[in-house]
Amino acid sequence: MTLDAIPSADLVDNTEERVPLALVLDCSGSMSGAPIDSLNQGLASLKRELDEDPIASKRVRVLVVAFGANTPNEIDVSEWKDVMDFTPPKLEATGLTPTGSAVMTALDAIELEKARLKAAGTTYKRPLLYLMSDGDPNDDWKPAAAAAKNAEAQKKVSIFPIAIGDGADTTILSQFSARGALKLEGLKFKELFQWLSASVKTASQT
């Protein structure tokens, strides 16, 4: 067992089956203003709704990968947290759109978390990855898209790409999942996160 795979205290204290949920969120400069505000509100509503469900609050584990974030490599990764211990980060819009790097970061984090769960003797459902972006990647995204589809085909993860805004193009985002990409019209983040919350609750209770 590697050091990174050693179970954390929350996995030892809480032995409930888990549903890993990775949120890969575009925080590039084009998201400034109303889009990033709505995204922050959506995260807060997701937290509230899952907190109100006694099963989901203990079973869903959340990871946030913010890309375009104002960090040296423009990718900011949170720690995995059970919903009851999760505090939504305050996202700020800045930088470019390294979508490929962000997705690879999330896929690697999911595999490492699965190793931690196994080491702790904790069962888990298939991880969920939601990729949300309003623009075209500025990095080499094709290897990441291929890796995402391969992981999905091997049933390692379920991936849901979501194009944000009326002007967003689903062509590239559709390459990250065999199911293609959904399109969020306008800034209906509240409805989006309500749907996401309902989906995750169902996964945690099935």
XYZ file of C-alpha atoms in Angstrom:
206
model
C 0.000 0.000 0.000
C 1.333 3.434 -0.867
C 1.234 6.322 1.570
C -1.380 8.076 -0.582
C -3.669 5.064 -0.329
C -3.708 4.974 3.493
C -7.337 5.375 4.652
C -8.225 8.761 6.125
C -9.901 9.099 9.508
C -13.322 9.781 8.005
C -13.225 6.444 6.184
C -12.389 4.668 9.428
C -15.091 6.480 11.435
C -17.798 6.250 8.780
C -18.145 2.775 7.278
C -21.099 3.559 5.001
C -20.865 2.618 1.338
C -19.663 5.595 -0.708
C -20.555 7.326 -3.968
C -17.510 9.316 -5.174
C -18.593 12.510 -6.960
C -15.985 14.544 -8.883
C -17.045 18.018 -10.036
C -14.733 19.325 -12.766
C -15.651 22.993 -13.065
C -14.613 25.635 -15.583
C -13.465 28.756 -13.704
C -11.745 30.439 -16.646
C -12.047 34.139 -17.355
C -15.063 33.672 -19.618
C -17.040 32.518 -16.571
C -16.652 35.865 -14.776
C -19.698 37.724 -13.523
C -23.096 36.042 -13.459
C -21.860 32.564 -14.579
C -19.364 32.097 -11.737
C -21.828 33.579 -9.233
C -24.473 31.121 -10.369
C -21.990 28.250 -10.211
C -21.122 29.140 -6.608
C -24.806 29.302 -5.734
C -25.312 25.925 -7.370
C -22.562 24.346 -5.278
C -24.107 25.784 -2.128
C -27.533 24.405 -3.057
C -26.014 20.972 -3.784
C -24.469 20.979 -0.316
C -27.776 21.965 1.310
C -29.857 19.393 -0.522
C -27.475 16.512 0.138
C -27.086 17.563 3.779
C -30.850 17.254 4.177
C -30.706 13.611 3.102
C -29.344 11.547 6.030
C -28.142 8.752 3.749
C -26.567 10.875 1.005
C -24.824 13.126 3.546
C -22.866 10.125 4.827
C -22.359 8.250 1.568
C -21.544 10.857 -1.077
C -17.890 11.945 -1.227
C -17.149 15.128 -3.143
C -14.046 16.327 -4.989
C -13.879 19.700 -6.742
C -11.412 20.226 -9.580
C -11.534 23.899 -10.602
C -9.707 24.689 -13.821
C -8.779 28.167 -14.907
C -8.263 28.817 -11.193
C -5.628 31.366 -10.255
C -2.921 28.835 -9.387
C 0.470 28.090 -11.027
C -0.881 25.235 -13.170
C -4.399 26.724 -13.404
C -5.935 23.657 -11.740
C -7.077 23.723 -8.109
C -7.996 20.388 -6.513
C -9.825 19.995 -3.221
C -9.582 16.988 -0.897
C -12.196 14.250 -1.010
C -14.801 14.948 1.649
C -18.021 13.292 2.747
C -20.888 15.710 2.086
C -21.428 16.238 5.815
C -17.817 17.503 6.057
C -17.732 19.280 2.695
C -17.516 23.062 2.497
C -18.133 24.408 -1.035
C -15.123 26.444 -2.199
C -15.537 30.059 -3.265
C -14.803 29.837 -6.979
C -13.332 32.785 -8.878
C -13.173 33.167 -12.641
C -9.736 33.789 -14.116
C -7.206 32.268 -16.490
C -7.505 29.959 -19.485
C -9.334 26.659 -20.058
C -7.078 23.593 -19.497
C -9.956 21.125 -19.786
C -7.827 18.130 -20.739
C -5.460 18.530 -17.792
C -8.393 19.001 -15.415
C -10.124 15.823 -16.577
C -6.895 13.789 -16.280
C -6.421 15.191 -12.774
C -9.942 14.098 -11.839
C -9.561 10.615 -13.346
C -6.302 10.093 -11.421
C -7.903 11.381 -8.207
C -10.820 8.983 -8.641
C -8.535 5.967 -9.012
C -6.538 6.993 -5.943
C -9.717 7.456 -3.928
C -10.940 4.020 -4.975
C -7.658 2.610 -3.676
C -8.195 4.391 -0.345
C -11.736 3.058 -0.089
C -10.575 -0.483 -0.793
C -7.780 -0.148 1.777
C -10.350 0.941 4.362
C -12.633 -1.968 3.488
C -15.305 0.484 2.319
C -17.535 -0.524 -0.571
C -18.428 2.061 -3.184
C -20.665 2.658 -6.179
C -19.292 3.600 -9.562
C -17.822 7.121 -9.292
C -19.555 10.022 -11.038
C -17.695 12.770 -12.895
C -19.510 15.937 -13.968
C -17.549 18.157 -16.364
C -18.976 21.684 -16.731
C -17.523 24.234 -19.142
C -18.625 27.191 -21.268
C -15.721 27.315 -23.700
C -13.198 25.493 -25.831
C -10.109 23.972 -24.176
C -6.802 25.757 -24.694
C -4.729 22.612 -24.010
C -4.299 19.268 -25.776
C -7.625 17.759 -24.660
C -7.804 14.766 -27.020
C -5.711 12.310 -24.920
C -7.846 13.167 -21.878
C -11.055 12.646 -23.847
C -9.804 9.240 -25.011
C -8.817 8.317 -21.448
C -12.226 9.412 -20.183
C -14.109 7.316 -22.728
C -11.839 4.350 -22.022
C -12.435 4.617 -18.272
C -16.158 4.863 -18.929
C -16.103 1.816 -21.215
C -14.326 -0.153 -18.480
C -17.056 0.936 -16.036
C -14.519 2.744 -13.862
C -16.536 5.952 -13.874
C -19.720 7.523 -15.265
C -19.051 10.848 -17.008
C -21.523 13.658 -17.669
C -20.170 16.584 -19.751
C -22.320 19.727 -19.527
C -21.960 22.748 -21.815
C -22.774 25.983 -19.983
C -24.553 28.871 -21.667
C -26.372 29.545 -24.915
C -23.154 30.032 -26.883
C -21.367 26.925 -25.620
C -20.395 24.328 -28.211
C -21.028 20.715 -27.253
C -18.803 19.316 -30.015
C -15.625 19.004 -27.946
C -17.301 18.226 -24.621
C -19.172 15.374 -26.292
C -15.813 13.669 -26.894
C -15.382 13.058 -23.144
C -18.265 10.585 -22.844
C -20.019 8.011 -24.999
C -23.316 9.584 -23.936
C -22.331 12.942 -25.449
C -22.833 16.282 -23.737
C -25.839 17.984 -22.237
C -26.400 21.700 -22.781
C -27.363 24.084 -20.015
C -29.340 26.906 -21.571
C -28.853 30.293 -19.951
C -27.666 30.169 -16.341
C -30.050 27.599 -14.909
C -27.512 26.318 -12.392
C -30.159 25.928 -9.697
C -32.078 23.454 -11.851
C -28.852 21.753 -12.908
C -27.673 21.148 -9.361
C -31.147 20.042 -8.272
C -31.006 17.414 -11.003
C -27.453 16.493 -10.008
C -28.470 16.224 -6.365
C -31.429 13.995 -7.215
C -29.194 11.747 -9.347
C -26.602 11.413 -6.600
C -29.239 10.709 -3.947
C -30.620 7.921 -6.104
C -27.141 6.455 -6.588
C -26.437 6.577 -2.844
C -29.678 4.808 -1.909
C -29.914 2.168 -4.626
